[in-house]
Amino acid sequence: MVYLTRVERFNAAHKLWVKDWSDEQNNEVFGRCANANWHGHNYSLHITVKGTPDPFTGFVMDAKKLSDIVKARIIDKVDHRNLNLDVPFIPSDCQPTSENLVVFFWQELYPHLPPEVDLHRLMLQETDTIYAEYFGE
Ligand code: NI
């Protein structure tokens, strides 16, 4: 079994906020991500598929084809958008944290991958020092 990873990047705005909490409590829990007028992150999404290299191409999967699928299903829907308001597959009552986003991204991507590979891991990097991973369970 061989693992192939493609990296895609996008920029998006969000705000982490619980409407039933006080401003003080939101700022305490979410810090700068609670900024009332939104803020942005430069995200990197690492998509890892696994499979057996094809005897003719040597590819687990054509990395350009993987990129096209990820762009169509995820990147085109989140890039330069507000993750709290603009993305149909992110519920409005759900915090757009990296932990939640990787699960939604998995659900969007998984049904659209070709049968020769299996989705192994999504890793979403929000800052240089924070990332979330999801392995489908
Ligand atoms: Ni943030």
XYZ file of N, CA, C and O in Angstrom, residues 15-92:
312
model
N -15.337 33.276 11.977
C -15.417 33.785 13.345
C -15.889 32.635 14.223
O -16.801 31.893 13.835
N -15.242 32.474 15.359
C -15.677 31.460 16.330
C -16.402 32.196 17.454
O -15.836 33.098 18.081
N -17.672 31.792 17.671
C -18.527 32.584 18.554
C -19.710 31.740 18.989
O -20.293 31.022 18.168
N -20.045 31.815 20.263
C -21.278 31.193 20.767
C -22.226 32.321 21.150
O -21.904 33.136 22.027
N -23.362 32.387 20.479
C -24.214 33.578 20.621
C -24.821 33.701 22.024
O -25.150 34.809 22.446
N -24.938 32.594 22.728
C -25.513 32.649 24.073
C -24.495 33.026 25.145
O -24.858 33.183 26.310
N -23.234 33.159 24.756
C -22.214 33.548 25.724
C -22.017 35.061 25.687
O -22.307 35.718 24.671
N -21.467 35.592 26.761
C -21.106 37.010 26.801
C -19.899 37.265 25.897
O -19.166 36.324 25.549
N -19.723 38.546 25.550
C -18.529 38.907 24.764
C -17.260 38.469 25.504
O -16.312 37.961 24.897
N -17.278 38.687 26.809
C -16.105 38.344 27.617
C -15.792 36.838 27.538
O -14.640 36.438 27.370
N -16.842 36.030 27.638
C -16.633 34.576 27.598
C -16.161 34.134 26.213
O -15.267 33.293 26.081
N -16.746 34.702 25.154
C -16.306 34.354 23.797
C -14.845 34.727 23.582
O -14.075 33.942 23.020
N -14.467 35.903 24.049
C -13.077 36.326 23.883
C -12.121 35.470 24.701
O -11.010 35.170 24.266
N -12.596 35.061 25.862
C -11.780 34.203 26.724
C -11.509 32.850 26.050
O -10.387 32.351 26.038
N -12.561 32.256 25.447
C -12.446 30.905 24.889
C -11.794 30.929 23.501
O -10.940 30.109 23.191
N -12.219 31.866 22.656
C -11.803 31.829 21.239
C -10.687 32.808 20.897
O -10.153 32.752 19.777
N -10.357 33.708 21.797
C -9.251 34.632 21.553
C -9.467 35.460 20.300
O -10.568 35.954 20.045
N -8.434 35.568 19.484
C -8.519 36.420 18.296
C -9.499 35.878 17.263
O -9.953 36.609 16.387
N -9.809 34.584 17.320
C -10.790 34.009 16.382
C -12.212 34.455 16.703
O -13.139 34.163 15.951
N -12.409 35.164 17.837
C -13.736 35.692 18.170
C -13.925 37.116 17.665
O -14.984 37.717 17.912
N -12.984 37.666 16.946
C -13.087 39.051 16.464
C -14.438 39.299 15.787
O -14.825 38.589 14.861
N -15.155 40.331 16.250
C -16.540 40.556 15.805
C -16.654 40.729 14.292
O -17.639 40.291 13.690
N -15.685 41.373 13.683
C -15.770 41.659 12.246
C -14.945 40.691 11.400
O -14.415 41.077 10.361
N -14.888 39.444 11.852
C -14.260 38.366 11.104
C -12.735 38.513 11.048
O -12.189 39.538 11.441
N -12.088 37.494 10.531
C -10.650 37.513 10.262
C -10.378 36.365 9.312
O -11.235 35.500 9.109
N -9.189 36.331 8.741
C -8.894 35.310 7.747
C -7.751 34.400 8.142
O -6.951 34.718 9.028
N -7.711 33.238 7.460
C -6.576 32.323 7.585
C -6.132 31.895 6.192
O -6.962 31.799 5.275
N -4.843 31.621 6.059
C -4.304 31.006 4.842
C -4.185 29.512 5.120
O -3.248 29.074 5.781
N -5.151 28.755 4.634
C -5.235 27.328 4.958
C -4.462 26.489 3.935
O -4.424 26.815 2.741
N -3.911 25.372 4.432
C -3.377 24.328 3.546
C -4.116 23.034 3.854
O -4.183 22.626 5.019
N -4.658 22.415 2.810
C -5.357 21.145 2.970
C -4.510 20.043 2.343
O -4.204 20.094 1.150
N -4.113 19.063 3.164
C -3.308 17.936 2.689
C -4.239 16.745 2.528
O -4.853 16.301 3.504
N -4.327 16.224 1.305
C -5.239 15.134 0.996
C -4.400 13.897 0.701
O -3.642 13.881 -0.268
N -4.547 12.852 1.530
C -3.761 11.637 1.343
C -4.676 10.490 0.932
O -5.632 10.167 1.649
N -4.360 9.896 -0.227
C -5.070 8.690 -0.671
C -4.096 7.516 -0.628
O -2.875 7.700 -0.638
N -4.658 6.319 -0.548
C -3.801 5.135 -0.527
C -4.272 4.137 -1.575
O -5.455 4.072 -1.912
N -3.297 3.379 -2.102
C -3.620 2.395 -3.122
C -2.348 1.715 -3.589
O -1.282 1.859 -2.995
N -2.466 0.992 -4.674
C -1.329 0.280 -5.248
C -0.902 0.983 -6.529
O -1.757 1.273 -7.371
N 0.390 1.278 -6.693
C 0.807 1.952 -7.924
C 0.442 1.133 -9.168
O 0.656 -0.081 -9.210
N -0.099 1.814 -10.156
C -0.453 1.174 -11.421
C 0.822 0.660 -12.114
O 1.831 1.369 -12.144
N 0.810 -0.547 -12.666
C 2.033 -1.100 -13.269
C 2.515 -0.314 -14.489
O 3.707 -0.344 -14.806
N 1.642 0.398 -15.153
C 2.054 1.153 -16.342
C 2.464 2.583 -15.995
O 3.521 3.052 -16.416
N 1.630 3.296 -15.196
C 1.930 4.702 -14.899
C 2.818 4.871 -13.673
O 3.485 5.901 -13.526
N 2.799 3.884 -12.768
C 3.498 4.052 -11.488
C 2.735 4.932 -10.525
O 3.223 5.229 -9.437
N 1.519 5.354 -10.890
C 0.722 6.256 -10.051
C -0.217 5.449 -9.150
O -0.856 4.498 -9.620
N -0.319 5.866 -7.885
C -1.456 5.417 -7.057
C -2.728 6.028 -7.638
O -3.771 5.387 -7.730
N -2.594 7.295 -8.019
C -3.664 8.041 -8.681
C -3.003 9.222 -9.368
O -2.004 9.741 -8.870
N -3.540 9.639 -10.470
C -3.039 10.834 -11.148
C -3.222 12.044 -10.212
O -4.359 12.414 -9.891
N -2.116 12.654 -9.769
C -2.192 13.739 -8.789
C -2.931 14.960 -9.346
O -3.572 15.705 -8.598
N -2.859 15.159 -10.652
C -3.611 16.280 -11.258
C -5.108 16.010 -11.200
O -5.910 16.911 -10.932
N -5.474 14.740 -11.428
C -6.897 14.379 -11.351
C -7.400 14.536 -9.917
O -8.514 15.030 -9.688
N -6.568 14.143 -8.940
C -6.939 14.333 -7.530
C -7.127 15.816 -7.233
O -8.104 16.215 -6.595
N -6.221 16.637 -7.718
C -6.328 18.078 -7.515
C -7.620 18.622 -8.116
O -8.323 19.433 -7.492
N -7.954 18.171 -9.323
C -9.184 18.654 -9.979
C -10.419 18.310 -9.154
O -11.339 19.122 -9.025
N -10.442 17.102 -8.597
C -11.602 16.672 -7.797
C -11.686 17.497 -6.507
O -12.761 17.979 -6.134
N -10.538 17.685 -5.834
C -10.530 18.441 -4.575
C -10.933 19.892 -4.836
O -11.696 20.490 -4.066
N -10.460 20.453 -5.926
C -10.834 21.844 -6.247
C -12.329 21.959 -6.494
O -12.993 22.875 -6.010
N -12.868 21.037 -7.289
C -14.297 21.113 -7.632
C -15.186 20.898 -6.416
O -16.221 21.567 -6.264
N -14.797 19.977 -5.538
C -15.666 19.600 -4.418
C -15.481 20.466 -3.186
O -16.407 20.624 -2.392
N -14.256 21.015 -2.998
C -13.970 21.747 -1.760
C -13.433 23.157 -2.030
O -14.031 24.151 -1.640
N -12.278 23.225 -2.686
C -11.555 24.505 -2.746
C -12.388 25.603 -3.414
O -12.476 26.728 -2.907
N -13.023 25.281 -4.526
C -13.814 26.298 -5.225
C -14.974 26.805 -4.368
O -15.497 27.898 -4.613
N -15.397 26.000 -3.386
C -16.535 26.381 -2.543
C -16.131 27.153 -1.289
O -16.974 27.767 -0.644
N -14.838 27.092 -0.911
C -14.396 27.757 0.325
C -13.401 28.895 0.098
O -13.262 29.777 0.953
N -12.715 28.888 -1.047
C -11.668 29.887 -1.270
C -12.276 31.294 -1.389
O -13.222 31.514 -2.149
N -11.730 32.230 -0.604
C -12.214 33.615 -0.563
C -13.677 33.712 -0.148
O -14.413 34.584 -0.628
N -14.089 32.797 0.728
C -15.458 32.820 1.252
C -15.410 33.016 2.767
O -14.375 32.871 3.402
N -16.610 33.306 3.286
C -16.800 33.363 4.730
C -17.317 31.990 5.169
O -18.409 31.586 4.769
N -16.541 31.291 5.965
C -16.877 29.907 6.319
C -18.101 29.819 7.225
O -18.740 28.772 7.303
N -18.453 30.907 7.915
C -19.668 30.901 8.735
C -20.928 31.072 7.901
O -21.998 30.618 8.296
N -20.810 31.741 6.748
C -22.009 32.177 6.029
C -22.155 31.643 4.610
O -23.281 31.501 4.121
N -21.060 31.372 3.934
C -21.112 31.221 2.470
C -21.087 29.790 1.944
O -21.270 29.598 0.745
N -20.814 28.814 2.789
C -20.518 27.472 2.269
C -21.679 26.525 2.594
O -21.935 26.232 3.767
N -22.393 26.052 1.563
C -23.600 25.259 1.815
C -23.358 24.016 2.668
O -24.229 23.630 3.446
N -22.192 23.376 2.547
C -21.996 22.126 3.285
C -21.469 22.332 4.713
O -21.252 21.352 5.433
N -21.281 23.591 5.132
C -20.912 23.863 6.523
C -22.153 24.394 7.237
O -22.610 25.499 6.935
N -22.711 23.631 8.170
C -23.952 24.068 8.836
C -23.744 25.387 9.574
O -22.686 25.606 10.184
N -24.746 26.254 9.528
C -24.607 27.580 10.128
C -24.511 27.504 11.653
O -24.028 28.436 12.290
